[in-house]
């Protein structure tokens, strides 16, 4: 067994205690977290307007958005050394089709943000996974928009 070097151990512990210096702009993460919480709240609101497979799909999307927010909060904590700000999402109150269109736009913005960060050496794999789920959400929203019955469009 090798001799214990207290100076070397102290340097290692100093590095471990310091937040990682990723190439991320930590100032932009709270806005992404807020978008994820808004999507989750909106999907839960929308789920009440559907039954069956669409209700289940929207609830699963809401859960995934909550997971995205938690991942982003974790990254924020690691990069900044502070807890991420808390948000109280306010879901839209608009006609069904309008809400779905707005969700699609937010999903596309999130997708672009995550793809842009997918090359980050520290968190790129996480952002790639988030991007893949957002891409799937875009597809599901288009499916929902395409399945709305004409009588429901005026809700």
PDB file of N, CA and C in Angstrom, residues 32-96:
ATOM      1  N   UNK A  32     -34.896  28.037 -19.040  1.00  0.00           N
ATOM      2  CA  UNK A  32     -35.221  26.703 -19.549  1.00  0.00           C
ATOM      3  C   UNK A  32     -36.012  25.906 -18.514  1.00  0.00           C
ATOM      4  N   UNK A  33     -35.637  26.048 -17.248  1.00  0.00           N
ATOM      5  CA  UNK A  33     -36.359  25.363 -16.176  1.00  0.00           C
ATOM      6  C   UNK A  33     -37.803  25.852 -16.136  1.00  0.00           C
ATOM      7  N   UNK A  34     -37.983  27.153 -16.224  1.00  0.00           N
ATOM      8  CA  UNK A  34     -39.317  27.741 -16.211  1.00  0.00           C
ATOM      9  C   UNK A  34     -40.160  27.224 -17.375  1.00  0.00           C
ATOM     10  N   UNK A  35     -39.568  27.119 -18.564  1.00  0.00           N
ATOM     11  CA  UNK A  35     -40.282  26.596 -19.741  1.00  0.00           C
ATOM     12  C   UNK A  35     -40.735  25.157 -19.489  1.00  0.00           C
ATOM     13  N   UNK A  36     -39.872  24.358 -18.875  1.00  0.00           N
ATOM     14  CA  UNK A  36     -40.224  22.962 -18.615  1.00  0.00           C
ATOM     15  C   UNK A  36     -41.377  22.875 -17.625  1.00  0.00           C
ATOM     16  N   UNK A  37     -41.340  23.698 -16.580  1.00  0.00           N
ATOM     17  CA  UNK A  37     -42.444  23.688 -15.615  1.00  0.00           C
ATOM     18  C   UNK A  37     -43.741  24.163 -16.269  1.00  0.00           C
ATOM     19  N   UNK A  38     -43.652  25.170 -17.129  1.00  0.00           N
ATOM     20  CA  UNK A  38     -44.846  25.667 -17.822  1.00  0.00           C
ATOM     21  C   UNK A  38     -45.435  24.579 -18.715  1.00  0.00           C
ATOM     22  N   UNK A  39     -44.576  23.856 -19.425  1.00  0.00           N
ATOM     23  CA  UNK A  39     -45.058  22.762 -20.272  1.00  0.00           C
ATOM     24  C   UNK A  39     -45.730  21.688 -19.433  1.00  0.00           C
ATOM     25  N   UNK A  40     -45.109  21.311 -18.333  1.00  0.00           N
ATOM     26  CA  UNK A  40     -45.682  20.268 -17.475  1.00  0.00           C
ATOM     27  C   UNK A  40     -47.075  20.676 -16.989  1.00  0.00           C
ATOM     28  N   UNK A  41     -47.214  21.904 -16.529  1.00  0.00           N
ATOM     29  CA  UNK A  41     -48.507  22.387 -16.037  1.00  0.00           C
ATOM     30  C   UNK A  41     -49.535  22.431 -17.155  1.00  0.00           C
ATOM     31  N   UNK A  42     -49.118  22.857 -18.332  1.00  0.00           N
ATOM     32  CA  UNK A  42     -50.042  22.940 -19.459  1.00  0.00           C
ATOM     33  C   UNK A  42     -50.497  21.555 -19.895  1.00  0.00           C
ATOM     34  N   UNK A  43     -49.562  20.595 -19.924  1.00  0.00           N
ATOM     35  CA  UNK A  43     -49.942  19.234 -20.323  1.00  0.00           C
ATOM     36  C   UNK A  43     -50.922  18.609 -19.340  1.00  0.00           C
ATOM     37  N   UNK A  44     -50.761  18.891 -18.053  1.00  0.00           N
ATOM     38  CA  UNK A  44     -51.725  18.381 -17.081  1.00  0.00           C
ATOM     39  C   UNK A  44     -53.094  19.024 -17.282  1.00  0.00           C
ATOM     40  N   UNK A  45     -53.109  20.303 -17.592  1.00  0.00           N
ATOM     41  CA  UNK A  45     -54.359  21.002 -17.876  1.00  0.00           C
ATOM     42  C   UNK A  45     -55.012  20.432 -19.134  1.00  0.00           C
ATOM     43  N   UNK A  46     -54.209  20.212 -20.165  1.00  0.00           N
ATOM     44  CA  UNK A  46     -54.737  19.653 -21.419  1.00  0.00           C
ATOM     45  C   UNK A  46     -55.245  18.228 -21.235  1.00  0.00           C
ATOM     46  N   UNK A  47     -54.589  17.457 -20.376  1.00  0.00           N
ATOM     47  CA  UNK A  47     -54.988  16.059 -20.178  1.00  0.00           C
ATOM     48  C   UNK A  47     -56.441  15.952 -19.718  1.00  0.00           C
ATOM     49  N   UNK A  48     -56.912  16.955 -19.011  1.00  0.00           N
ATOM     50  CA  UNK A  48     -58.304  16.942 -18.538  1.00  0.00           C
ATOM     51  C   UNK A  48     -59.311  17.036 -19.688  1.00  0.00           C
ATOM     52  N   UNK A  49     -58.855  17.498 -20.837  1.00  0.00           N
ATOM     53  CA  UNK A  49     -59.750  17.660 -21.976  1.00  0.00           C
ATOM     54  C   UNK A  49     -59.769  16.431 -22.890  1.00  0.00           C
ATOM     55  N   UNK A  50     -58.984  15.434 -22.548  1.00  0.00           N
ATOM     56  CA  UNK A  50     -58.901  14.224 -23.361  1.00  0.00           C
ATOM     57  C   UNK A  50     -59.169  13.004 -22.502  1.00  0.00           C
ATOM     58  N   UNK A  51     -59.547  11.938 -23.181  1.00  0.00           N
ATOM     59  CA  UNK A  51     -59.739  10.650 -22.520  1.00  0.00           C
ATOM     60  C   UNK A  51     -58.857   9.629 -23.221  1.00  0.00           C
ATOM     61  N   UNK A  52     -58.704   8.496 -22.581  1.00  0.00           N
ATOM     62  CA  UNK A  52     -58.014   7.379 -23.202  1.00  0.00           C
ATOM     63  C   UNK A  52     -56.538   7.634 -23.441  1.00  0.00           C
ATOM     64  N   UNK A  53     -56.084   7.219 -24.630  1.00  0.00           N
ATOM     65  CA  UNK A  53     -54.646   7.258 -24.920  1.00  0.00           C
ATOM     66  C   UNK A  53     -54.089   8.677 -24.951  1.00  0.00           C
ATOM     67  N   UNK A  54     -54.876   9.658 -25.381  1.00  0.00           N
ATOM     68  CA  UNK A  54     -54.369  11.031 -25.418  1.00  0.00           C
ATOM     69  C   UNK A  54     -54.210  11.607 -24.007  1.00  0.00           C
ATOM     70  N   UNK A  55     -55.119  11.252 -23.115  1.00  0.00           N
ATOM     71  CA  UNK A  55     -54.999  11.668 -21.727  1.00  0.00           C
ATOM     72  C   UNK A  55     -53.718  11.092 -21.119  1.00  0.00           C
ATOM     73  N   UNK A  56     -53.504   9.802 -21.325  1.00  0.00           N
ATOM     74  CA  UNK A  56     -52.307   9.139 -20.814  1.00  0.00           C
ATOM     75  C   UNK A  56     -51.044   9.747 -21.420  1.00  0.00           C
ATOM     76  N   UNK A  57     -51.067  10.004 -22.717  1.00  0.00           N
ATOM     77  CA  UNK A  57     -49.910  10.575 -23.400  1.00  0.00           C
ATOM     78  C   UNK A  57     -49.555  11.946 -22.812  1.00  0.00           C
ATOM     79  N   UNK A  58     -50.549  12.789 -22.589  1.00  0.00           N
ATOM     80  CA  UNK A  58     -50.292  14.120 -22.027  1.00  0.00           C
ATOM     81  C   UNK A  58     -49.785  14.043 -20.589  1.00  0.00           C
ATOM     82  N   UNK A  59     -50.288  13.102 -19.825  1.00  0.00           N
ATOM     83  CA  UNK A  59     -49.803  12.933 -18.449  1.00  0.00           C
ATOM     84  C   UNK A  59     -48.350  12.459 -18.448  1.00  0.00           C
ATOM     85  N   UNK A  60     -48.015  11.563 -19.352  1.00  0.00           N
ATOM     86  CA  UNK A  60     -46.628  11.101 -19.453  1.00  0.00           C
ATOM     87  C   UNK A  60     -45.709  12.235 -19.896  1.00  0.00           C
ATOM     88  N   UNK A  61     -46.181  13.062 -20.834  1.00  0.00           N
ATOM     89  CA  UNK A  61     -45.387  14.205 -21.279  1.00  0.00           C
ATOM     90  C   UNK A  61     -45.171  15.181 -20.119  1.00  0.00           C
ATOM     91  N   UNK A  62     -46.197  15.398 -19.307  1.00  0.00           N
ATOM     92  CA  UNK A  62     -46.074  16.290 -18.150  1.00  0.00           C
ATOM     93  C   UNK A  62     -45.016  15.750 -17.191  1.00  0.00           C
ATOM     94  N   UNK A  63     -45.048  14.444 -16.961  1.00  0.00           N
ATOM     95  CA  UNK A  63     -44.060  13.832 -16.066  1.00  0.00           C
ATOM     96  C   UNK A  63     -42.644  13.974 -16.622  1.00  0.00           C
ATOM     97  N   UNK A  64     -42.492  13.801 -17.933  1.00  0.00           N
ATOM     98  CA  UNK A  64     -41.179  13.962 -18.547  1.00  0.00           C
ATOM     99  C   UNK A  64     -40.705  15.403 -18.441  1.00  0.00           C
ATOM    100  N   UNK A  65     -41.597  16.354 -18.613  1.00  0.00           N
ATOM    101  CA  UNK A  65     -41.220  17.768 -18.491  1.00  0.00           C
ATOM    102  C   UNK A  65     -40.780  18.079 -17.062  1.00  0.00           C
ATOM    103  N   UNK A  66     -41.440  17.484 -16.080  1.00  0.00           N
ATOM    104  CA  UNK A  66     -41.023  17.675 -14.688  1.00  0.00           C
ATOM    105  C   UNK A  66     -39.629  17.092 -14.474  1.00  0.00           C
ATOM    106  N   UNK A  67     -39.357  15.949 -15.100  1.00  0.00           N
ATOM    107  CA  UNK A  67     -38.034  15.340 -15.013  1.00  0.00           C
ATOM    108  C   UNK A  67     -36.989  16.225 -15.685  1.00  0.00           C
ATOM    109  N   UNK A  68     -37.349  16.831 -16.833  1.00  0.00           N
ATOM    110  CA  UNK A  68     -36.427  17.750 -17.512  1.00  0.00           C
ATOM    111  C   UNK A  68     -36.070  18.903 -16.584  1.00  0.00           C
ATOM    112  N   UNK A  69     -37.091  19.468 -15.943  1.00  0.00           N
ATOM    113  CA  UNK A  69     -36.842  20.591 -15.028  1.00  0.00           C
ATOM    114  C   UNK A  69     -35.917  20.161 -13.896  1.00  0.00           C
ATOM    115  N   UNK A  70     -36.133  18.962 -13.363  1.00  0.00           N
ATOM    116  CA  UNK A  70     -35.282  18.476 -12.274  1.00  0.00           C
ATOM    117  C   UNK A  70     -33.841  18.297 -12.750  1.00  0.00           C
ATOM    118  N   UNK A  71     -33.648  17.763 -13.958  1.00  0.00           N
ATOM    119  CA  UNK A  71     -32.284  17.608 -14.504  1.00  0.00           C
ATOM    120  C   UNK A  71     -31.611  18.969 -14.665  1.00  0.00           C
ATOM    121  N   UNK A  72     -32.346  19.922 -15.213  1.00  0.00           N
ATOM    122  CA  UNK A  72     -31.790  21.259 -15.409  1.00  0.00           C
ATOM    123  C   UNK A  72     -31.449  21.911 -14.067  1.00  0.00           C
ATOM    124  N   UNK A  73     -32.299  21.695 -13.076  1.00  0.00           N
ATOM    125  CA  UNK A  73     -32.013  22.232 -11.743  1.00  0.00           C
ATOM    126  C   UNK A  73     -30.756  21.590 -11.171  1.00  0.00           C
ATOM    127  N   UNK A  74     -30.578  20.300 -11.415  1.00  0.00           N
ATOM    128  CA  UNK A  74     -29.366  19.623 -10.956  1.00  0.00           C
ATOM    129  C   UNK A  74     -28.125  20.174 -11.624  1.00  0.00           C
ATOM    130  N   UNK A  75     -28.204  20.402 -12.926  1.00  0.00           N
ATOM    131  CA  UNK A  75     -27.072  20.983 -13.655  1.00  0.00           C
ATOM    132  C   UNK A  75     -26.782  22.380 -13.122  1.00  0.00           C
ATOM    133  N   UNK A  76     -27.821  23.172 -12.915  1.00  0.00           N
ATOM    134  CA  UNK A  76     -27.657  24.523 -12.383  1.00  0.00           C
ATOM    135  C   UNK A  76     -26.922  24.481 -11.040  1.00  0.00           C
ATOM    136  N   UNK A  77     -27.333  23.566 -10.175  1.00  0.00           N
ATOM    137  CA  UNK A  77     -26.709  23.449  -8.861  1.00  0.00           C
ATOM    138  C   UNK A  77     -25.234  23.073  -8.979  1.00  0.00           C
ATOM    139  N   UNK A  78     -24.925  22.120  -9.857  1.00  0.00           N
ATOM    140  CA  UNK A  78     -23.533  21.702 -10.019  1.00  0.00           C
ATOM    141  C   UNK A  78     -22.662  22.808 -10.613  1.00  0.00           C
ATOM    142  N   UNK A  79     -23.189  23.514 -11.585  1.00  0.00           N
ATOM    143  CA  UNK A  79     -22.396  24.538 -12.268  1.00  0.00           C
ATOM    144  C   UNK A  79     -22.255  25.801 -11.428  1.00  0.00           C
ATOM    145  N   UNK A  80     -23.346  26.227 -10.789  1.00  0.00           N
ATOM    146  CA  UNK A  80     -23.311  27.500 -10.060  1.00  0.00           C
ATOM    147  C   UNK A  80     -22.957  27.348  -8.590  1.00  0.00           C
ATOM    148  N   UNK A  81     -23.163  26.162  -8.045  1.00  0.00           N
ATOM    149  CA  UNK A  81     -22.950  25.974  -6.618  1.00  0.00           C
ATOM    150  C   UNK A  81     -24.115  26.476  -5.782  1.00  0.00           C
ATOM    151  N   UNK A  82     -25.210  26.890  -6.441  1.00  0.00           N
ATOM    152  CA  UNK A  82     -26.398  27.389  -5.747  1.00  0.00           C
ATOM    153  C   UNK A  82     -27.614  26.599  -6.210  1.00  0.00           C
ATOM    154  N   UNK A  83     -28.676  26.683  -5.427  1.00  0.00           N
ATOM    155  CA  UNK A  83     -29.940  26.061  -5.815  1.00  0.00           C
ATOM    156  C   UNK A  83     -30.600  26.909  -6.898  1.00  0.00           C
ATOM    157  N   UNK A  84     -31.279  26.247  -7.819  1.00  0.00           N
ATOM    158  CA  UNK A  84     -31.980  26.950  -8.894  1.00  0.00           C
ATOM    159  C   UNK A  84     -33.196  27.679  -8.325  1.00  0.00           C
ATOM    160  N   UNK A  85     -33.554  28.808  -8.930  1.00  0.00           N
ATOM    161  CA  UNK A  85     -34.756  29.514  -8.473  1.00  0.00           C
ATOM    162  C   UNK A  85     -35.998  28.642  -8.638  1.00  0.00           C
ATOM    163  N   UNK A  86     -36.948  28.818  -7.757  1.00  0.00           N
ATOM    164  CA  UNK A  86     -38.210  28.079  -7.835  1.00  0.00           C
ATOM    165  C   UNK A  86     -39.203  28.869  -8.690  1.00  0.00           C
ATOM    166  N   UNK A  87     -40.014  28.145  -9.446  1.00  0.00           N
ATOM    167  CA  UNK A  87     -41.008  28.763 -10.311  1.00  0.00           C
ATOM    168  C   UNK A  87     -42.386  28.217  -9.980  1.00  0.00           C
ATOM    169  N   UNK A  88     -43.366  29.050 -10.143  1.00  0.00           N
ATOM    170  CA  UNK A  88     -44.752  28.626 -10.034  1.00  0.00           C
ATOM    171  C   UNK A  88     -45.356  28.762 -11.424  1.00  0.00           C
ATOM    172  N   UNK A  89     -45.509  27.630 -12.119  1.00  0.00           N
ATOM    173  CA  UNK A  89     -45.994  27.710 -13.493  1.00  0.00           C
ATOM    174  C   UNK A  89     -47.437  28.176 -13.569  1.00  0.00           C
ATOM    175  N   UNK A  90     -47.708  28.980 -14.553  1.00  0.00           N
ATOM    176  CA  UNK A  90     -49.054  29.463 -14.823  1.00  0.00           C
ATOM    177  C   UNK A  90     -49.460  28.965 -16.220  1.00  0.00           C
ATOM    178  N   UNK A  91     -50.195  27.857 -16.279  1.00  0.00           N
ATOM    179  CA  UNK A  91     -50.557  27.341 -17.606  1.00  0.00           C
ATOM    180  C   UNK A  91     -51.483  28.300 -18.337  1.00  0.00           C
ATOM    181  N   UNK A  92     -51.380  28.215 -19.654  1.00  0.00           N
ATOM    182  CA  UNK A  92     -52.230  29.043 -20.515  1.00  0.00           C
ATOM    183  C   UNK A  92     -53.701  28.709 -20.300  1.00  0.00           C
ATOM    184  N   UNK A  93     -54.523  29.708 -20.502  1.00  0.00           N
ATOM    185  CA  UNK A  93     -55.963  29.504 -20.553  1.00  0.00           C
ATOM    186  C   UNK A  93     -56.394  30.028 -21.914  1.00  0.00           C
ATOM    187  N   UNK A  94     -56.441  29.126 -22.861  1.00  0.00           N
ATOM    188  CA  UNK A  94     -56.766  29.496 -24.242  1.00  0.00           C
ATOM    189  C   UNK A  94     -57.508  28.333 -24.877  1.00  0.00           C
ATOM    190  N   UNK A  95     -58.035  28.533 -26.073  1.00  0.00           N
ATOM    191  CA  UNK A  95     -58.664  27.410 -26.768  1.00  0.00           C
ATOM    192  C   UNK A  95     -57.676  26.257 -26.949  1.00  0.00           C
ATOM    193  N   UNK A  96     -58.197  25.055 -27.012  1.00  0.00           N
ATOM    194  CA  UNK A  96     -57.396  23.845 -27.088  1.00  0.00           C
ATOM    195  C   UNK A  96     -56.342  23.905 -28.190  1.00  0.00           C
TER     196      UNK A  96
END
